Short mmCIF file of C-alpha atoms in Angstrom, two decimals:
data_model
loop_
_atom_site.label_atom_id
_atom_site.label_comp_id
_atom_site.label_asym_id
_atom_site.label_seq_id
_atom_site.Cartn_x
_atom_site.Cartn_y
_atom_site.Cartn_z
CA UNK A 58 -23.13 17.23 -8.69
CA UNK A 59 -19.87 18.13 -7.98
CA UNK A 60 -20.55 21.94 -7.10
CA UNK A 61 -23.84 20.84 -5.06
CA UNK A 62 -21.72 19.18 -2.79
CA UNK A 63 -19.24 21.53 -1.70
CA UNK A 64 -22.62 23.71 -1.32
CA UNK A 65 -23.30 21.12 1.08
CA UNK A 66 -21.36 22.88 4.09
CA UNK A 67 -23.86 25.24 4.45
CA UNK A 68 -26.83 22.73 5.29
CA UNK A 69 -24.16 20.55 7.17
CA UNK A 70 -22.87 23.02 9.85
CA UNK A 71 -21.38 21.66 13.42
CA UNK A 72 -20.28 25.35 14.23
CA UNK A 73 -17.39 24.23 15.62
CA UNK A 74 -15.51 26.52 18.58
CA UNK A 75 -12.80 24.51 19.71
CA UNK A 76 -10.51 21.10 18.23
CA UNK A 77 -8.28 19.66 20.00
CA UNK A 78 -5.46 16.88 19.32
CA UNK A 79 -5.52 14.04 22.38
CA UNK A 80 -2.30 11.85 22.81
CA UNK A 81 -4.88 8.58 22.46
CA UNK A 82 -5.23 9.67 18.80
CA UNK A 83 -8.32 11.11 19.11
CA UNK A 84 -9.70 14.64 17.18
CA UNK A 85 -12.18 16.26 20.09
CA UNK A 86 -14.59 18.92 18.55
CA UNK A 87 -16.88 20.73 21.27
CA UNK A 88 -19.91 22.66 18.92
CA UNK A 89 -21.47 25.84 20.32
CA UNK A 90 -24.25 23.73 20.89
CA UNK A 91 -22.10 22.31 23.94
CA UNK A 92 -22.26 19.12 22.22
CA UNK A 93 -18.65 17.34 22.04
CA UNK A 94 -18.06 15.08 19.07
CA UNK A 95 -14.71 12.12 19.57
CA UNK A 96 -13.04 11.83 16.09
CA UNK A 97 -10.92 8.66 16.17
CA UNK A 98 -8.03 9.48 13.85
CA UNK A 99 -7.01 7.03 11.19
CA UNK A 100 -3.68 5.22 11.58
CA UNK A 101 -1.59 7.86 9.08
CA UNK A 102 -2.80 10.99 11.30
CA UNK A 103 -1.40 9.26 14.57
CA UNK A 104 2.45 9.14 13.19
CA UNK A 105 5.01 11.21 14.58
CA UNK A 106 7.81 13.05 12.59
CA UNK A 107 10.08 10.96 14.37
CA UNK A 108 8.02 7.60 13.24
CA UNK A 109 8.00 9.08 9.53
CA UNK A 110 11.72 9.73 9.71
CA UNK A 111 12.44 6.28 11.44
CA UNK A 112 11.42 4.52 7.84
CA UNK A 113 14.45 3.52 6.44
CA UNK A 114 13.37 5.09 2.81
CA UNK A 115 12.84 8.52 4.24
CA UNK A 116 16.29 7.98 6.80
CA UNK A 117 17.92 7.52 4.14
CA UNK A 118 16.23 9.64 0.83
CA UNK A 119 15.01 12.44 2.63
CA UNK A 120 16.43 15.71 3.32
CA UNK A 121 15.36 19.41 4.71
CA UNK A 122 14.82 21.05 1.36
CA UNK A 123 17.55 24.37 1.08
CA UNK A 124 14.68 26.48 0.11
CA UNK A 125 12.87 25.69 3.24
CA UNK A 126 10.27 28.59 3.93
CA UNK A 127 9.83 29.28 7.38
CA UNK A 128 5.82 28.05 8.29
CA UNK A 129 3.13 31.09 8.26
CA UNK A 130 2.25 32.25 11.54
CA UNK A 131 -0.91 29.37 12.78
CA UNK A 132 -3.16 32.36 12.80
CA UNK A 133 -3.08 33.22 9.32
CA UNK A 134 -3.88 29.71 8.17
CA UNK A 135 -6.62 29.38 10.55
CA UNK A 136 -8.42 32.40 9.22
CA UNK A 137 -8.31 30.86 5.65
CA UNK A 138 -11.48 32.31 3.99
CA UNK A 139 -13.68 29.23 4.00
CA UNK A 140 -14.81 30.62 0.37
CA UNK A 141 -11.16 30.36 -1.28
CA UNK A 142 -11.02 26.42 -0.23
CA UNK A 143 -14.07 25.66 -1.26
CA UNK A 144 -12.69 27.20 -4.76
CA UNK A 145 -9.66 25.21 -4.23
CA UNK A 146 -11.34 22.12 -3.68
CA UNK A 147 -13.46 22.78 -7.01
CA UNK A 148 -10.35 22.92 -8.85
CA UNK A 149 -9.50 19.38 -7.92
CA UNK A 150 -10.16 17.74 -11.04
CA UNK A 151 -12.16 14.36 -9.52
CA UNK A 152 -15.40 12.73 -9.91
CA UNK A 153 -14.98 12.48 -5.44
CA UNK A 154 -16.85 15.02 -4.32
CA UNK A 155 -14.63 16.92 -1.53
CA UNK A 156 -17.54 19.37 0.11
CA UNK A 157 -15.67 22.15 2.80
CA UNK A 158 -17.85 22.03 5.72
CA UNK A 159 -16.49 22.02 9.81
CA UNK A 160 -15.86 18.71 9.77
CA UNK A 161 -13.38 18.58 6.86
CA UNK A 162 -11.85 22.04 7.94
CA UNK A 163 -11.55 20.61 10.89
CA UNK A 164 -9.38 18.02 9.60
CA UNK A 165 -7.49 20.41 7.00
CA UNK A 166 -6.59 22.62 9.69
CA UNK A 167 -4.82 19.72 11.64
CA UNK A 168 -2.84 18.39 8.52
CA UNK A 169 -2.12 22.02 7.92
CA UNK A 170 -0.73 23.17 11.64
CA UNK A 171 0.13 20.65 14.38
CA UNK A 172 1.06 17.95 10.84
CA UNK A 173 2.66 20.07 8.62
CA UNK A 174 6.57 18.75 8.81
CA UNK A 175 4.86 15.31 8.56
CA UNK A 176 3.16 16.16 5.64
CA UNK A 177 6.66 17.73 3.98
CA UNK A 178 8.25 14.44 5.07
CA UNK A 179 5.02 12.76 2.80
CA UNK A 180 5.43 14.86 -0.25
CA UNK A 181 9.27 13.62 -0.49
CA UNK A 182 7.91 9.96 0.41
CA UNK A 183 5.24 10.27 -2.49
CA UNK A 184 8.41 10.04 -4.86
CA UNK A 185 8.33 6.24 -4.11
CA UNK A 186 5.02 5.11 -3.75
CA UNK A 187 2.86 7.35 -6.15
CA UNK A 188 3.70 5.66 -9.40
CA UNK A 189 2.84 2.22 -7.84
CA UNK A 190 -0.32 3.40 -6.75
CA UNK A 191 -1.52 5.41 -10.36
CA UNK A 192 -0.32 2.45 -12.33
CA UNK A 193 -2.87 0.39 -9.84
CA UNK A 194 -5.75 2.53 -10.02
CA UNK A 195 -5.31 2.84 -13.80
CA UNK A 196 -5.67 -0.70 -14.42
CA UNK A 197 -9.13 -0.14 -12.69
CA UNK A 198 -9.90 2.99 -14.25
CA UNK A 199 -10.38 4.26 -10.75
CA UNK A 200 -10.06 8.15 -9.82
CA UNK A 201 -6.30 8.73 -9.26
CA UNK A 202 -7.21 10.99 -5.81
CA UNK A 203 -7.64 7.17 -4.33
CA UNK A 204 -3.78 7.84 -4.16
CA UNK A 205 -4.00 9.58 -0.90
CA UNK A 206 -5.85 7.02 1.23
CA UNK A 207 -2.86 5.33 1.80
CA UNK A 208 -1.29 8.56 3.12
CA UNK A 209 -4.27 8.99 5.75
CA UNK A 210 -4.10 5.12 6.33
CA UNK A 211 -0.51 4.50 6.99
CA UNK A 212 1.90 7.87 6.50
CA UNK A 213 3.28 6.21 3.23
CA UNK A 214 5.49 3.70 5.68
CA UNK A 215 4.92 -0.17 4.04
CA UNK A 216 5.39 -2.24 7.47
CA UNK A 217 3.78 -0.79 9.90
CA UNK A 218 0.76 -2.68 11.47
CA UNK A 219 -1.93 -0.69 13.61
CA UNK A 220 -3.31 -1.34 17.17
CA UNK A 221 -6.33 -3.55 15.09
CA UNK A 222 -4.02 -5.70 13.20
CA UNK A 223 -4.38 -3.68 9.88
CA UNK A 224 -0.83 -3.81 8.16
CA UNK A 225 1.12 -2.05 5.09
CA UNK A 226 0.52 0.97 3.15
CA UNK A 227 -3.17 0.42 2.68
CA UNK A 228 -3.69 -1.12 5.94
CA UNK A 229 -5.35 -4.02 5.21
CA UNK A 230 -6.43 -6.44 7.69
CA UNK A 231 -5.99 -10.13 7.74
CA UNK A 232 -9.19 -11.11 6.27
CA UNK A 233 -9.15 -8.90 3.47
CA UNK A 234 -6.12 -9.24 2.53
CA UNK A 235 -6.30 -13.07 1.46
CA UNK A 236 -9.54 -12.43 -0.24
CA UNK A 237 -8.37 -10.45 -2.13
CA UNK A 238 -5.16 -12.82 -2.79
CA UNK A 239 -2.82 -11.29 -0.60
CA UNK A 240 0.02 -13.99 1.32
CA UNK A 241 -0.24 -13.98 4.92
CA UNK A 242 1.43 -16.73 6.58
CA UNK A 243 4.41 -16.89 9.31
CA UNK A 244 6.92 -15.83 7.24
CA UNK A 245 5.17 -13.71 4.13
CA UNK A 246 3.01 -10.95 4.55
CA UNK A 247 2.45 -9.18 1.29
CA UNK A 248 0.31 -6.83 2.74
CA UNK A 249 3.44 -5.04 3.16
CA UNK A 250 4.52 -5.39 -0.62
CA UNK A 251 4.00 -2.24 -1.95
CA UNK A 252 3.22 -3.49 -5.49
CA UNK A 253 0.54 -6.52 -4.69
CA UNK A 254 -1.15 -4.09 -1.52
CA UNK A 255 -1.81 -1.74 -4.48
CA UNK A 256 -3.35 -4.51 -6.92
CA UNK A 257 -5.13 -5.79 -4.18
CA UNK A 258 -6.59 -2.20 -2.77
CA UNK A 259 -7.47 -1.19 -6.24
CA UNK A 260 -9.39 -4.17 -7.13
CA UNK A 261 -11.29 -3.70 -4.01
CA UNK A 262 -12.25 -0.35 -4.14
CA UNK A 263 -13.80 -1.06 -7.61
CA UNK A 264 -15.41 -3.32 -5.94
CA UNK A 265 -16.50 -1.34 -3.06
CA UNK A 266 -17.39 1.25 -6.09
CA UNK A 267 -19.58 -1.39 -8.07
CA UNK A 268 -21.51 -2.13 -4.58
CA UNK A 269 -22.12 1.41 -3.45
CA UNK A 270 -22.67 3.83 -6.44
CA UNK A 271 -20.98 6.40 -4.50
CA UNK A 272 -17.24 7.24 -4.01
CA UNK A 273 -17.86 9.00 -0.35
CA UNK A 274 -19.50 5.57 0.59
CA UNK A 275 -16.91 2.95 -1.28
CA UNK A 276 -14.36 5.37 0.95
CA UNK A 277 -16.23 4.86 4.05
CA UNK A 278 -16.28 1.05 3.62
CA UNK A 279 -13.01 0.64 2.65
CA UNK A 280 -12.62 1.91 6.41
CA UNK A 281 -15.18 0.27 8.28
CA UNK A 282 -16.62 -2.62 5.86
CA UNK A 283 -19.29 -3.08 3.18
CA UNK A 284 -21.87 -4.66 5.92
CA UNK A 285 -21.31 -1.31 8.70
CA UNK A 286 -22.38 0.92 5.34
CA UNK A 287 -25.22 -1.15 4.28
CA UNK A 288 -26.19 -1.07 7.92
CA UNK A 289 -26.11 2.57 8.25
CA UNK A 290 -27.88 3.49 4.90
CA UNK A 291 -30.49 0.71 6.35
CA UNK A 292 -30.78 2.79 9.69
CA UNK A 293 -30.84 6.55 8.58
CA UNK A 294 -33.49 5.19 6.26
CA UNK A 295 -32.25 6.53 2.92
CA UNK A 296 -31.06 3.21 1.30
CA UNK A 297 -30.15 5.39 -1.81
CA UNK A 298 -28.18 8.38 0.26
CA UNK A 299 -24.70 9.07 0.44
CA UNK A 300 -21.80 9.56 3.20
CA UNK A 301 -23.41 12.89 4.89
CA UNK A 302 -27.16 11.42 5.10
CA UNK A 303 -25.70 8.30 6.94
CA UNK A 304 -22.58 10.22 8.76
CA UNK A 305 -24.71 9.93 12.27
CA UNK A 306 -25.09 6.15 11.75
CA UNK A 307 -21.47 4.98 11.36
CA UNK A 308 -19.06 4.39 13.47
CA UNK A 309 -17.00 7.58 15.26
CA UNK A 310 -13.59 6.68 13.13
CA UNK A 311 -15.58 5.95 9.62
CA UNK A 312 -17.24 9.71 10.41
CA UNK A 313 -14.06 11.27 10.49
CA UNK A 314 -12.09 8.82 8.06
CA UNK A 315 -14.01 10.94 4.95
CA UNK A 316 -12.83 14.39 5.91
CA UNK A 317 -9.73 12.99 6.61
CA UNK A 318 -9.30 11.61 2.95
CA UNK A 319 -10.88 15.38 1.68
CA UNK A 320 -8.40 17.24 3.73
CA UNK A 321 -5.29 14.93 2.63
CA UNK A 322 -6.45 16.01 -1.29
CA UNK A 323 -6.55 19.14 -0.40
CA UNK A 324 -3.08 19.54 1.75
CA UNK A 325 -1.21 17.20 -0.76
CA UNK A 326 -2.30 19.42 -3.90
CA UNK A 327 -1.96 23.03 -2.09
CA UNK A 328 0.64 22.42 0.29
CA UNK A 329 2.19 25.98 -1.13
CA UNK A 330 -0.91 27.92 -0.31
CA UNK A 331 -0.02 26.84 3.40
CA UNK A 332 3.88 27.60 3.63
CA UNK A 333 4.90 23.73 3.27
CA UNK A 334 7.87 22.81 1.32
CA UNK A 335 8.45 18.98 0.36
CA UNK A 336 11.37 17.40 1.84
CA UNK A 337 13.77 16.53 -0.65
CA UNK A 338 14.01 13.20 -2.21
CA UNK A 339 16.58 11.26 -3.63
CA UNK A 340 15.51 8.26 -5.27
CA UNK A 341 17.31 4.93 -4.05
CA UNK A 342 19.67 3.45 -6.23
CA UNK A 343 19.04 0.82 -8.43
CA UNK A 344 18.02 -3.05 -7.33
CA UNK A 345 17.36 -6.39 -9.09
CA UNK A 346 15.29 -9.55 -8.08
CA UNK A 347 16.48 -12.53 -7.77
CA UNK A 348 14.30 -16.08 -6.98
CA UNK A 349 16.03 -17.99 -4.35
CA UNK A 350 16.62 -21.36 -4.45
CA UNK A 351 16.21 -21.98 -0.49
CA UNK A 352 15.06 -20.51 2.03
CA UNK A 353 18.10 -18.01 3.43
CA UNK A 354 18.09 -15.64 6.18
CA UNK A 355 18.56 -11.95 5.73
CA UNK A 356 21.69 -11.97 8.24
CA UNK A 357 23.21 -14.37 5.99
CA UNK A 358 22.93 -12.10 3.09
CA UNK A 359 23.84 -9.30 4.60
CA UNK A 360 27.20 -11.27 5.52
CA UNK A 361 28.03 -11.94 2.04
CA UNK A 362 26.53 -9.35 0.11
CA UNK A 363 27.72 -6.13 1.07
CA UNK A 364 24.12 -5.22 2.23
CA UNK A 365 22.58 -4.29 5.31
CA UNK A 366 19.55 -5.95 7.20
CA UNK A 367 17.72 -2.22 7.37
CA UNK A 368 18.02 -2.13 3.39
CA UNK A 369 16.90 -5.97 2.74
CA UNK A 370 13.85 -5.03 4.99
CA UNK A 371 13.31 -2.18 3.08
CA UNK A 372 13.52 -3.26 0.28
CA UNK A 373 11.46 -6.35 1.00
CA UNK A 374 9.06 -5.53 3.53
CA UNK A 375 6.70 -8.54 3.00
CA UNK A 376 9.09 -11.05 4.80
CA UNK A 377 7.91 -10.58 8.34
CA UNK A 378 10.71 -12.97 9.94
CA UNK A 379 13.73 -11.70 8.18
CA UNK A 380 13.80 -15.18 5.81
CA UNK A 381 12.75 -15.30 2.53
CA UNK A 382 11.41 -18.30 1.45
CA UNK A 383 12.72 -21.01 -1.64
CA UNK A 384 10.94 -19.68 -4.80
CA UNK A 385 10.20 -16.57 -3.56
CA UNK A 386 11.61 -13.49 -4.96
CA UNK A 387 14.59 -11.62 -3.08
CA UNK A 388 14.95 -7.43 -4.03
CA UNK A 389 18.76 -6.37 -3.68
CA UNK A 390 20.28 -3.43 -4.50
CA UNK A 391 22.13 -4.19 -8.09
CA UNK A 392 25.41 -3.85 -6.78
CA UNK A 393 24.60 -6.71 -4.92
CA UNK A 394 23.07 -9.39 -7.21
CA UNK A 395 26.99 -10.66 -8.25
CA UNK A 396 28.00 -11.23 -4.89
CA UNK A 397 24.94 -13.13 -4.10
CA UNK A 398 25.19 -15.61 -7.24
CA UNK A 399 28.76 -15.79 -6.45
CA UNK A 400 28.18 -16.82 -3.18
CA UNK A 401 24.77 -18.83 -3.54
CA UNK A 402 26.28 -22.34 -2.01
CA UNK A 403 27.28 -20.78 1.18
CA UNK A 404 24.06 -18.45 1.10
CA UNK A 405 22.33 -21.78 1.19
CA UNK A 406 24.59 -23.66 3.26
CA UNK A 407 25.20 -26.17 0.45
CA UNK A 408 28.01 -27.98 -1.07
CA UNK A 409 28.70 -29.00 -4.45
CA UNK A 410 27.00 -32.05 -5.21
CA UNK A 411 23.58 -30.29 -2.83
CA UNK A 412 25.15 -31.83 0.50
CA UNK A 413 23.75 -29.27 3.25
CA UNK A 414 25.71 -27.76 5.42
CA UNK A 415 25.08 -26.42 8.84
CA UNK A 416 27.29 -23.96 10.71
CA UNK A 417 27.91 -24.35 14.45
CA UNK A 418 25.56 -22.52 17.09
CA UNK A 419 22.96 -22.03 13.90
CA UNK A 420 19.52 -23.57 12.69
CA UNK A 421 19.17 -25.38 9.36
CA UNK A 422 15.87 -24.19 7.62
CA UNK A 423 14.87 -26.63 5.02
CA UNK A 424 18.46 -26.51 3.53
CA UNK A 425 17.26 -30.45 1.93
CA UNK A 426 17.33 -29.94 -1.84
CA UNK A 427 19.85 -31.03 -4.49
CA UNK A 428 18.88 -28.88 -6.68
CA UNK A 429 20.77 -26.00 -8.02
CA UNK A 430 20.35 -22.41 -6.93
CA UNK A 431 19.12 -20.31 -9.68
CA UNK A 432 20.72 -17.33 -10.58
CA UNK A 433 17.93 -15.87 -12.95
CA UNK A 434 17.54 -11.81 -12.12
CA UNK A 435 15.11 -9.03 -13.72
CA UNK A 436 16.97 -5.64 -13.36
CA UNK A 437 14.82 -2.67 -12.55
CA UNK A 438 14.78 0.46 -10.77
CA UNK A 439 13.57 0.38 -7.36
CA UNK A 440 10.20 1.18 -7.02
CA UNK A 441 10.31 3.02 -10.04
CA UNK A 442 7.55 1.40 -12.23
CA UNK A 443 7.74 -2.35 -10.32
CA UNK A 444 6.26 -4.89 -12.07
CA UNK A 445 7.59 -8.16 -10.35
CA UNK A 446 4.71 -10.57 -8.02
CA UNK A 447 6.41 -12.44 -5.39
CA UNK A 448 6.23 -16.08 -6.28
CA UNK A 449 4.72 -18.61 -4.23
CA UNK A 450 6.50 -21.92 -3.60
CA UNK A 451 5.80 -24.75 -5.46
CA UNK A 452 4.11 -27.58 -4.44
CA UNK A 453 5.87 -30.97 -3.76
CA UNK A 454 6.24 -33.04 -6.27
CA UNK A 455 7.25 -37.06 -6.68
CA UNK A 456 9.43 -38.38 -9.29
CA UNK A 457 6.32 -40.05 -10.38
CA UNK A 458 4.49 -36.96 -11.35
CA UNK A 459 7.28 -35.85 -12.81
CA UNK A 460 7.68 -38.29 -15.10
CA UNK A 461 4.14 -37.68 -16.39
CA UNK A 462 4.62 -33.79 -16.84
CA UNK A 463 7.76 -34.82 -18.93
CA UNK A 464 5.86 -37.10 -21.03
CA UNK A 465 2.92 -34.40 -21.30
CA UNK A 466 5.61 -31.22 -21.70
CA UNK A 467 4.92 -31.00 -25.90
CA UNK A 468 1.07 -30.81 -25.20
CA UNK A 469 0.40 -26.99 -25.03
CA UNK A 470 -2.21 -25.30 -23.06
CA UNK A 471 -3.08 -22.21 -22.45
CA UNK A 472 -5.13 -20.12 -19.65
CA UNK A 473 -7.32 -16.79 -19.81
CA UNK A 474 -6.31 -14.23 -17.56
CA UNK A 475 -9.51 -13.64 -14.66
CA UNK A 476 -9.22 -10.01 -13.17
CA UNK A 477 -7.09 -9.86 -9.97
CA UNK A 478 -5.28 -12.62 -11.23
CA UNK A 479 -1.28 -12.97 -10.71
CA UNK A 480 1.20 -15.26 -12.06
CA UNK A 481 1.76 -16.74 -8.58
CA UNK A 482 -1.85 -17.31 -8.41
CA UNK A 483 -2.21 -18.86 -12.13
CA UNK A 484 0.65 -20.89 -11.51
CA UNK A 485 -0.75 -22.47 -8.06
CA UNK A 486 -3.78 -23.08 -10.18
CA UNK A 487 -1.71 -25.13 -13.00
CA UNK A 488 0.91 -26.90 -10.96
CA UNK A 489 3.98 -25.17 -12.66
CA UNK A 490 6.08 -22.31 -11.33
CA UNK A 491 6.00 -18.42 -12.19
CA UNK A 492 9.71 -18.77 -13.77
CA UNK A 493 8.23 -21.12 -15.98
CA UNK A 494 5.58 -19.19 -16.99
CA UNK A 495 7.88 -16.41 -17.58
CA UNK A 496 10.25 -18.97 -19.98
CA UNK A 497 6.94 -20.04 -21.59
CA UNK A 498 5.40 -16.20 -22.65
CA UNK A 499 9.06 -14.78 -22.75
CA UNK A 500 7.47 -12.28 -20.20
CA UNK A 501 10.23 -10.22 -18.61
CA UNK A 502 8.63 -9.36 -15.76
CA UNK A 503 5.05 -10.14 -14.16
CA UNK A 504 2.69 -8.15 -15.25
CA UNK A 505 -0.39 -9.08 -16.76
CA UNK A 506 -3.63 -7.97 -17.61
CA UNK A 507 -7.22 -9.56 -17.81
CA UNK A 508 -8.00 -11.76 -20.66
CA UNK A 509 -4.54 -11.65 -21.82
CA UNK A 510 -3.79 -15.72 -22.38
CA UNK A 511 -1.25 -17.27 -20.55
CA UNK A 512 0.36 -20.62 -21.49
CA UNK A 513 0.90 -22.80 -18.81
CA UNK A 514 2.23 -26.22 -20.59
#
């Protein structure tokens, strides 16, 4: 199947003689024909070096490698023979099938030339975000090339947002997103959470997967949507075809957004073959989480904890108004969990005995409660193997209803795990809290798996 594909590019030829890169993020190929095809270029093929190297992980993790090997001359890797990438791509061990034809050397000659510092500032980057995304796909049992959509979707940077609305490292747009249980509201967007994007974009390309049959077309409507696929096969007439038999019938980014994912394979697995050496990457130092008792302000945090606001954003990218909600988890770096314990009741703006205090010239944000802050951490390394789901806040409760949970709290009860589920989402579901559920199953972190049973009472 595999090997009939790549032998694809010869029935599939645009001849191209010319590509060109436009500054409105466009890929212009004009065919011998004299026909002129518009490529719109996917969000992650539109960044600058200078936009990689603005993201505070790469500022700060990434450096020019020592063994840096000057690039080949363009000419050279232009005149790639056709037949030793089609070998290469053969090699990729994948059910995908990655045909060569001149679309997709179209697009592996532009990650390879004009993009190839941003993709050495990538490979470093990959050091952070690849784990997260294997351990996601795994759970799936989805093909671990997936891994590179995000790099054609977003560069690897967690809070950028495109033109459309489309946000975080698998650009998901609003919509999505919260079908597929993602929090999106004025102050949360966990689109931009590295660890819940991934659960989210895994379980929706099996879906995509389970709808399709066909990788090239789950691919193609992860781009555009399910019902733009199903109207294209519908059109071209070949209800059981694939991406290439329905390529004329979708829409000018989805036609290029296919290549785009071949060619990021193929530059991300033989980046040597084309004179590109990785940026260097340090891994950040450790961090903890810690569930905050009220809602605080990153400015406040970074007064007291030694901490900056361009690390707190970094390293918690789904708060999209610098405040991180009560119950919600915070991600410090572990030098700074101690300080922020010790310094919890003017974090909060609270006195002993939970009377709230506000500071001249600044807003109080909810700073009601009496209760205590709590200090409860799970040390980890930072984005090294993440397991934690931000929790959700809990509902209100009156001191009627909790009287009946305390007369209720010896009855057990216990819940089945539903794929997709989290332990924010069982614990809306139950009434309780996702600390509770971890005191309950003596769960150290948050991850579960489906059918796994979870006591809630």
């Amino acid at each position: 199947m595999k090997k009939q594909a790549i032998l694809f590019a010869a029935a599939f030829s645009v001849s191209l003689l010319m590509t060109a890169q436009e500054p409105n993020g466009t890929l212009i190929v004009e065919e011998d024909s004299g026909r002129t095809e518009v490529f719109d270029l996917p969000e992650g093929m539109n960044v600058t070096d200078n936009e990689l190297m603005d993201d505070y992980n790469n500022r700060t993790n990434l450096s020019e490698s020592p063994d840096q090997v000057p690039p080949a001359p363009e000419q050279d890797i232009l005149s790639s023979d056709d037949l030793l990438i089609i070998d290469r791509l053969s090699r990729i061990p994948t059910t995908i099938d990655m045909p060569l034809n001149d679309v997709t050397r179209t697009f592996i000659n532009t990650y390879s030339n004009r993009m190839r510092h941003s993709v050495a500032i990538m490979l470093g980057a990959s050091n952070f975000y690849m784990p997260i995304f294997e351990e996601a796909l795994e759970r799936y049992d989805l093909p671990l090339e997936l891994r590179y959509l995000p790099v054609i979707e977003s560069g690897l940077r967690p809070s950028v947002t495109s033109h459309a609305g489309a946000s975080g490292l698998w650009q998901f747009m609003p919509a999505t997103g919260k079908r597929y249980g993602l929090e999106i509201n004025t102050l949360v967007d966990e689109r931009r959470d590295p660890i819940k994007s991934s659960e989210a974009a895994a379980h929706f390309l099996s879906d995509l997967y389970n709808m399709f049959g066909d990788w090239s077309l789950a691919i193609a409507a992860y781009n555009c949507g399910e019902y733009n696929v199903q109207k294209a096969l519908l059109r071209s007439g070949n209800r059981d075809g694939d991406f290439w038999s329905i390529y004329n019938y979708l829409p000018k980014e989805t036609r290029g957004y296919v290549p785009a994912f071949i060619a990021a394979n193929y530059i991300m697995t033989y980046y040597c073959e084309h004179g590109i050496t990785p940026m260097q990457a340090t891994l950040p130092a450790a961090s903890d989480t810690i569930v905050v008792a009220q809602d605080v302000s990153f400015a406040k945090i970074a007064s007291l904890c030694n901490v900056t606001m361009d690390e707190l954003r970094a390293l918690n990218p789904q708060y999209r108004r610098d405040i991180v909600p009560r119950d919600y988890v915070l991600r410090l770096p572990a030098s700074a969990i101690e300080p922020f314990v010790l310094n919890e009741d003017s974090l909060y703006g609270v006195k002993r005995g939970g009377r709230p205090v506000v500071e001249p010239g600044t807003v109080s944000i909810g700073l009601t409660t009496t209760e205590e802050p709590s200090a409860a951490s799970s040390q980890t390394s930072y984005y090294d193997r993440l397991t934690y789901t931000a929790t959700s806040r809990k509902s209100g409760k009156s001191s009627r209803s909790s009287k009946r949970s305390s007369r209720r709290r010896n009855q057990s009860r216990s819940v089945a795990v539903k794929s997709g589920d989290s332990l924010s989402a069982i614990a809306k579901r139950n009434g309780t809290t996702v600390s509770n559920l971890r005191k309950l199953n003596r769960l150290k972190g948050d991850m579960i798996h489906p059918g796994q049973k979870i006591r809630v009472k």
